[in-house]
Coordinates of C-alpha atoms in Angstrom, one line a residue:
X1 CA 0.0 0.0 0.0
X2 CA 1.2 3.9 -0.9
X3 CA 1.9 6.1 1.6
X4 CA 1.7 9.9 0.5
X5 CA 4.0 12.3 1.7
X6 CA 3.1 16.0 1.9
X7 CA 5.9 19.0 1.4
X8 CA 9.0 17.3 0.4
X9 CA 12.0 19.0 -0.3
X10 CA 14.4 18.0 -3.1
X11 CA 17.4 17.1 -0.8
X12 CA 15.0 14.9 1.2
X13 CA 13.2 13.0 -1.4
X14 CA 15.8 10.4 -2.1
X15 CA 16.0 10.1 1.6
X16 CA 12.4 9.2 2.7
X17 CA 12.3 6.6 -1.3
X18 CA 15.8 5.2 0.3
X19 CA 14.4 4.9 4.1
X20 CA 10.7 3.2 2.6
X21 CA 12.3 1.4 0.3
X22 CA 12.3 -1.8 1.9
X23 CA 9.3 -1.7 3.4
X24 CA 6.6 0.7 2.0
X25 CA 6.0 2.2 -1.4
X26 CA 5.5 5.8 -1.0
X27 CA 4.9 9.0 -3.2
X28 CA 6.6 12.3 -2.3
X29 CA 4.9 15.5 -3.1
X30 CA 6.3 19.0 -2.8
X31 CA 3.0 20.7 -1.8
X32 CA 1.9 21.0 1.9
X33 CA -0.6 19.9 3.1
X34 CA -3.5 22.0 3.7
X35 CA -7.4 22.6 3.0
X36 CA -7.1 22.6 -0.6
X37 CA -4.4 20.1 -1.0
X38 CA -6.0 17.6 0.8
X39 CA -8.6 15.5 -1.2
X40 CA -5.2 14.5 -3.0
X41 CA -5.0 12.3 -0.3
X42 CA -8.3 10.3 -0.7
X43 CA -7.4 6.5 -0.7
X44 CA -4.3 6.7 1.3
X45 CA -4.6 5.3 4.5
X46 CA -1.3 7.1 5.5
X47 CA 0.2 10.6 5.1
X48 CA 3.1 11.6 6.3
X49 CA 3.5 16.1 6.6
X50 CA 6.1 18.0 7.3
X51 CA 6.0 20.5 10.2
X52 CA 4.5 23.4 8.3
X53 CA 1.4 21.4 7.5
X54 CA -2.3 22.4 8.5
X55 CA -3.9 19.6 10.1
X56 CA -6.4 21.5 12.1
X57 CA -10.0 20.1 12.2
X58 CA -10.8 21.0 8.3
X59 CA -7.9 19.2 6.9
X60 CA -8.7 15.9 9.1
X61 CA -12.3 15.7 8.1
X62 CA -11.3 15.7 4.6
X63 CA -8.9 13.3 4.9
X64 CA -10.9 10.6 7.1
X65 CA -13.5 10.9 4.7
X66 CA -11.3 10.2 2.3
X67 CA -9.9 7.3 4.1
X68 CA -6.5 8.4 5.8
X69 CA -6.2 6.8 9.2
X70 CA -2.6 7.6 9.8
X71 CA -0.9 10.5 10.3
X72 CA 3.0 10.3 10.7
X73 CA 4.7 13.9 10.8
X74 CA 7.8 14.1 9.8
X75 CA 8.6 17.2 12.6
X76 CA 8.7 17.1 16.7
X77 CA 6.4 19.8 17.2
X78 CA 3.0 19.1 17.2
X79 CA 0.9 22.3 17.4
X80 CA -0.2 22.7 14.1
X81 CA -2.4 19.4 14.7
X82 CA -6.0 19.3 16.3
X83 CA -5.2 15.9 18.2
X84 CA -9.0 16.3 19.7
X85 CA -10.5 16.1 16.1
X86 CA -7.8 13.2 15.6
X87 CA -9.0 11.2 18.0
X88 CA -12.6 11.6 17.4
X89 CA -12.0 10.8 13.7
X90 CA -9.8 7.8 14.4
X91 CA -6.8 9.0 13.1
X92 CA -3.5 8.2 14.5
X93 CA -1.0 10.4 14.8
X94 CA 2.6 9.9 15.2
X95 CA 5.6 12.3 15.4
X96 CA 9.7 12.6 15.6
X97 CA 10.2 12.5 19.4
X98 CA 13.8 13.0 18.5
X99 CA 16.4 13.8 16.5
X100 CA 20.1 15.4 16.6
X101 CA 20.3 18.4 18.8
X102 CA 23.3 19.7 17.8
X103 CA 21.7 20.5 13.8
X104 CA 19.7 23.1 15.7
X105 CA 21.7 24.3 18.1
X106 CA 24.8 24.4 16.0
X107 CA 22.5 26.1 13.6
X108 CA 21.4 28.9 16.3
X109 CA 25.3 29.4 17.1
X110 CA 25.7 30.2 13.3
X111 CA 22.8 32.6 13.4
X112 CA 24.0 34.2 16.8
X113 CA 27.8 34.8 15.2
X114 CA 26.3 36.3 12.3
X115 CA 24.4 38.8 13.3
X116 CA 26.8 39.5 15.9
X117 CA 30.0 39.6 13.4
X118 CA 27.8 41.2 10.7
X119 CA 28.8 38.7 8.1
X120 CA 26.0 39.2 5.6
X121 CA 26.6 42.5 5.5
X122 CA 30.0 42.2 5.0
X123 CA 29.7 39.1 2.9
X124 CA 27.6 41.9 0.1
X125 CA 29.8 44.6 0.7
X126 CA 33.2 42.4 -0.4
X127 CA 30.8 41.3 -3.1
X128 CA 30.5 44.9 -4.3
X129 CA 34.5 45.4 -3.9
X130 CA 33.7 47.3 -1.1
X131 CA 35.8 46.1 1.6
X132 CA 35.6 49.0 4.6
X133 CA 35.1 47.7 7.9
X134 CA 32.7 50.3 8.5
X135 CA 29.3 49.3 10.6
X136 CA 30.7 45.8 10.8
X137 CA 32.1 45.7 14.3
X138 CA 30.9 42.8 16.7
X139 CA 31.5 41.9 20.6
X140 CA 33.8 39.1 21.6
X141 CA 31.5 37.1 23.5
X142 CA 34.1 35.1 25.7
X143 CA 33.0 36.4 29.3
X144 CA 29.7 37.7 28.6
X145 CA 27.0 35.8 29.7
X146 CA 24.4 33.4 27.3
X147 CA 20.8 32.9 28.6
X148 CA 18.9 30.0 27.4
X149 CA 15.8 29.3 27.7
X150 CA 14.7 25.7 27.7
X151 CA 17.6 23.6 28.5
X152 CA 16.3 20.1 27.0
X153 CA 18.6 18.4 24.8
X154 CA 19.1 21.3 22.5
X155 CA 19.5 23.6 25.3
X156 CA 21.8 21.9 26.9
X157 CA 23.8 21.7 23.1
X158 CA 23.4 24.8 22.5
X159 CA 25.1 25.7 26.1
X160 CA 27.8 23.3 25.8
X161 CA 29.0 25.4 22.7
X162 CA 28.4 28.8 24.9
X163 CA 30.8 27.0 27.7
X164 CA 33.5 26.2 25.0
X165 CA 33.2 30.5 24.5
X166 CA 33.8 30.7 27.6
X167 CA 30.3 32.4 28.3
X168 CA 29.1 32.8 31.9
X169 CA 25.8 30.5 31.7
X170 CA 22.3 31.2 33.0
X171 CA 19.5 29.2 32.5
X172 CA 15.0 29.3 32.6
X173 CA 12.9 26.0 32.5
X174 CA 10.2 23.8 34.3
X175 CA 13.0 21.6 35.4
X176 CA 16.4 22.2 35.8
X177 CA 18.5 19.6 33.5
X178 CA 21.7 18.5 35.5
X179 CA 24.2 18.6 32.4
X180 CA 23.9 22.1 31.9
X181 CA 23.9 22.5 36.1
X182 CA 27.5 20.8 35.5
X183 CA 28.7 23.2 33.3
X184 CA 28.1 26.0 35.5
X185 CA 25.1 27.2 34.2
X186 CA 22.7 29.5 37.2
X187 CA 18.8 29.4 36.8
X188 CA 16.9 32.1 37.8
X189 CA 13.6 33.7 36.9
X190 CA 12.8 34.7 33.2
X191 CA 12.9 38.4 34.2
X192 CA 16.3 38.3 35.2
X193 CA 17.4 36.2 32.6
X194 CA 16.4 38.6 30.2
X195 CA 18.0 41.7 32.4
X196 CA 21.3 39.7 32.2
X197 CA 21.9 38.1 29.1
X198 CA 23.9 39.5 26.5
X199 CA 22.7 36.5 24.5
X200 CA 19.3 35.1 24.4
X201 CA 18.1 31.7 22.8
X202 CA 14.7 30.3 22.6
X203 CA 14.8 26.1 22.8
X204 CA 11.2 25.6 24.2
X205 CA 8.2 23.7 22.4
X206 CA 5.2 26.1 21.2
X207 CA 2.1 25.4 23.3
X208 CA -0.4 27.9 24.8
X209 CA 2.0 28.6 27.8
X210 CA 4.6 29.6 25.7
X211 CA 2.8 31.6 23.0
X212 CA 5.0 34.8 23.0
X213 CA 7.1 33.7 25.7
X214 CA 9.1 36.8 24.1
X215 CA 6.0 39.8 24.4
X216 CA 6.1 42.8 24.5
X217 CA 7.3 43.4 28.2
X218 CA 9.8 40.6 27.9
X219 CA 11.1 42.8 24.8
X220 CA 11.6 45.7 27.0
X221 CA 13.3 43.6 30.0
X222 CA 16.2 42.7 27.4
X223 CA 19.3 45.2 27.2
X224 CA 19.6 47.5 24.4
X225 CA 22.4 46.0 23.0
X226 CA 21.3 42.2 23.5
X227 CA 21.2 39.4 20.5
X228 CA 18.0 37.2 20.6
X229 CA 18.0 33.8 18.4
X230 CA 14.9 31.7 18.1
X231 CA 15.5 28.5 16.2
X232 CA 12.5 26.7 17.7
X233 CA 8.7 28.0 16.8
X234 CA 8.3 31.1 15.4
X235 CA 5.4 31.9 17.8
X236 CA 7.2 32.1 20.8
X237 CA 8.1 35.3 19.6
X238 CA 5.5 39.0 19.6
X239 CA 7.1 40.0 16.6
X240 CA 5.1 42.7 16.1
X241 CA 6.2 44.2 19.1
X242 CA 9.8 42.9 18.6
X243 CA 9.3 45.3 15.2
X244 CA 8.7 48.1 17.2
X245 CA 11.5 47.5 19.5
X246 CA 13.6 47.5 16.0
X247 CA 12.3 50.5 14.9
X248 CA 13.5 52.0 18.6
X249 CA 17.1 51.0 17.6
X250 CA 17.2 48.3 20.1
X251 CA 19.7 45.3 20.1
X252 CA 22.9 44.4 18.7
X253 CA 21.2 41.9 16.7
X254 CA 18.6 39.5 16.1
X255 CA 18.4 36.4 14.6
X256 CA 15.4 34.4 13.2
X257 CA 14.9 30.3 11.7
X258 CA 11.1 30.8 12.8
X259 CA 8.4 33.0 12.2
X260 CA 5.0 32.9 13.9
X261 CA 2.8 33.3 10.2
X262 CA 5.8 31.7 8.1
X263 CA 3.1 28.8 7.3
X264 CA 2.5 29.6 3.4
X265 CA 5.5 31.6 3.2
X266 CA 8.8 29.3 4.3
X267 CA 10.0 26.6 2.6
X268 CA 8.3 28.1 -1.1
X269 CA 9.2 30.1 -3.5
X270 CA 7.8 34.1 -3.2
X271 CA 10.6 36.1 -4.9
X272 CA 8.3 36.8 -7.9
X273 CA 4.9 37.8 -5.5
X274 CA 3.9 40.4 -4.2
X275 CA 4.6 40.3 -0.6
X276 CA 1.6 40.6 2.0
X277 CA 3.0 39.9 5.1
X278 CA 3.4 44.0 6.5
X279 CA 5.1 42.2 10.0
X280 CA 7.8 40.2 7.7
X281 CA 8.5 42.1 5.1
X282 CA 9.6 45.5 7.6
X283 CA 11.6 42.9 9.7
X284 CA 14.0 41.7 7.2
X285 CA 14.7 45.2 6.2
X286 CA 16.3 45.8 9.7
X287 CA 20.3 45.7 8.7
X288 CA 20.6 43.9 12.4
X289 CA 18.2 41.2 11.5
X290 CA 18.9 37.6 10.0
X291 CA 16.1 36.2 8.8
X292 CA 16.0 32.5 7.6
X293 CA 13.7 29.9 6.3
X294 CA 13.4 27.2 9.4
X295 CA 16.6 25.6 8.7
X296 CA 18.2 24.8 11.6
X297 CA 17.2 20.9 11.7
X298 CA 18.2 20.7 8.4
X299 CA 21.6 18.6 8.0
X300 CA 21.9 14.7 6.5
X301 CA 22.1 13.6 10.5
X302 CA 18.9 15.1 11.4
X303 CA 16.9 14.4 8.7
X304 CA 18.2 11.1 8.1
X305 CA 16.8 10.3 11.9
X306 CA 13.6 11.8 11.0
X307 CA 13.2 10.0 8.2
X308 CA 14.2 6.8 10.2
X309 CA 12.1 7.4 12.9
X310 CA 9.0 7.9 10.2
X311 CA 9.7 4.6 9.0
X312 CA 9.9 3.5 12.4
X313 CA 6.1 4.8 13.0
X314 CA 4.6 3.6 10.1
X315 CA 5.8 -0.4 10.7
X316 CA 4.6 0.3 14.3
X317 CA 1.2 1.6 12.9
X318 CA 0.8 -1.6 10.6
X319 CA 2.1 -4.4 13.6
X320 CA -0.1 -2.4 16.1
X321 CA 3.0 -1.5 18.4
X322 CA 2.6 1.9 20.3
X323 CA 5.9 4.1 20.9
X324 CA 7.0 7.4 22.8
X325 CA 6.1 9.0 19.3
X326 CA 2.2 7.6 18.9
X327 CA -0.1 11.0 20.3
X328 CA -3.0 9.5 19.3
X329 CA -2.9 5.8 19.2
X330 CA -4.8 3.7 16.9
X331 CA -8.4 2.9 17.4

């Protein structure tokens, strides 16, 4: 039987045919899944999406009535699905639990030296022949001090790389992880983090508690001349309000994988629209403001595990096993 899988990129298509290969036949489409995309899936029991998928309460109707009853997402996050209308429609739902840490927080570290070493600028001003060092001065960041908040597993990367700075560590989560305790990292309060940070990372899952963990006020507690990288869910972030901080003149720099409406937008082609998005399209023209296109899990190792661990949830699906990845188990 075919499995259909929504929103796949070029470099990962041979990956998911290689990784099904021996077990399932599957068909890989470049369009994501949403309300208009999905009566392509009528007759395949399972779909696989990708994290920028809409499988809110619209999008499962129409695929249970057309007979999906799996639904194995190739992401960790989970918010963009209804799991409610899941259940009630007997459809299971599977996810990527896990996958390497250090693609995303090696990626936030690239994001963070960037914006803090002004290498795009400089990388289109040598382009130009234009090789003044002008504007382009950064901050060591040995001795300064790296706040991360949500030290899971790529927290916790993320801060081992800060202690090889030689960055003075403080931490904010519901539970205080004992690796990054070892490394000499403080927690304290998210108010003070933000006070004391010359660097600030988001590494905490989206979920009604954390909906603009990063509002307005937050904004304001940060110094003027603080960096702020999010490389996990782009609504963590107000970035209306983190606009009009920008507009202010405040921090040294700001670097985004995520955006909070980047569904429709990221991983497609829009250099030849018009753009409508008011919020994204006066953040990016910031000169202290990196904007990418949620790429930071994206390296052979991590998707090669995702992939795997896809595989890994559609054979449990078919033998009737249930794993850490099943959130809504078969009916």
């Amino acid at each position: 039987m075919e499995i259909l899988a929504f929103g796949v990129q070029a470099d990962e298509k041979p990956l998911i045919e290689r990784a099904f290969g021996d077990h399932e036949d599957v068909r890989c489409l470049d369009v994501f899944l949403n309300e208009d995309t999905a009566p392509i899936a009528a007759g395949y029991e399972i779909v696989s999406t990708s994290v920028n998928a809409d499988l809110g309460a619209d999008v499962l109707e129409i695929l249970a009535a057309g007979g999906t009853r799996m639904v194995a997402q190739r992401s960790t996050g989970f918010n963009n699905v209804d799991l409610d209308t899941a259940e009630r429609l007997g459809i299971t739902v599977a996810r990527v639990s896990y996958y390497s840490p250090h693609s995303v927080a090696e990626f936030a570290w690239a994001l963070a030296m960037a914006v803090n070493r002004r290498i795009v600028r400089a990388s289109i001003r040598t382009r130009d022949f234009d090789f003044r060092l002008d504007g382009l001065m950064g901050r060591d960041l040995h001795g300064r001090t790296a706040g991360v908040l949500g030290t899971g597993k790529i927290g916790e990367a993320f801060a081992r790389i800060a202690h090889g700075f030689g960055m003075r560590l403080l931490g904010w989560d519901v539970a205080e992880n004992p690796a990054c305790a070892e490394l000499g990292m403080r927690y304290v309060p998210k108010d003070e983090l933000l006070a004391r940070s010359d660097l600030i990372t988001l590494h905490v899952p989206l979920m009604a508690e954390t909906r603009h963990l990063i509002d307005a006020a937050a904004l304001k507690a940060m110094r003027d001349d603080a960096i702020l990288i999010n490389s996990s869910r782009g609504g963590l972030v107000d970035t209306a309000a983190l606009v009009g901080e920008l507009r202010a003149g405040r921090f040294a720099g700001v670097g985004l994988d995520v955006y909070e409406a980047e569904a429709g937008l990221f991983f497609l082609d829009k250099s030849l629209e018009a753009v409508e998005d008011d919020t994204l399209a006066r953040l990016v023209t910031f000169p202290n403001v990196l904007v990418t296109s949620h790429q930071a899990y994206y390296t052979e190792d991590a998707v090669g595990q995702i992939v795997d661990t896809t595989v890994r949830n559609v054979l449990d699906y078919r033998e009737g096993r249930r794993s850490e990845n099943v959130l809504v188990p078969r009916s």
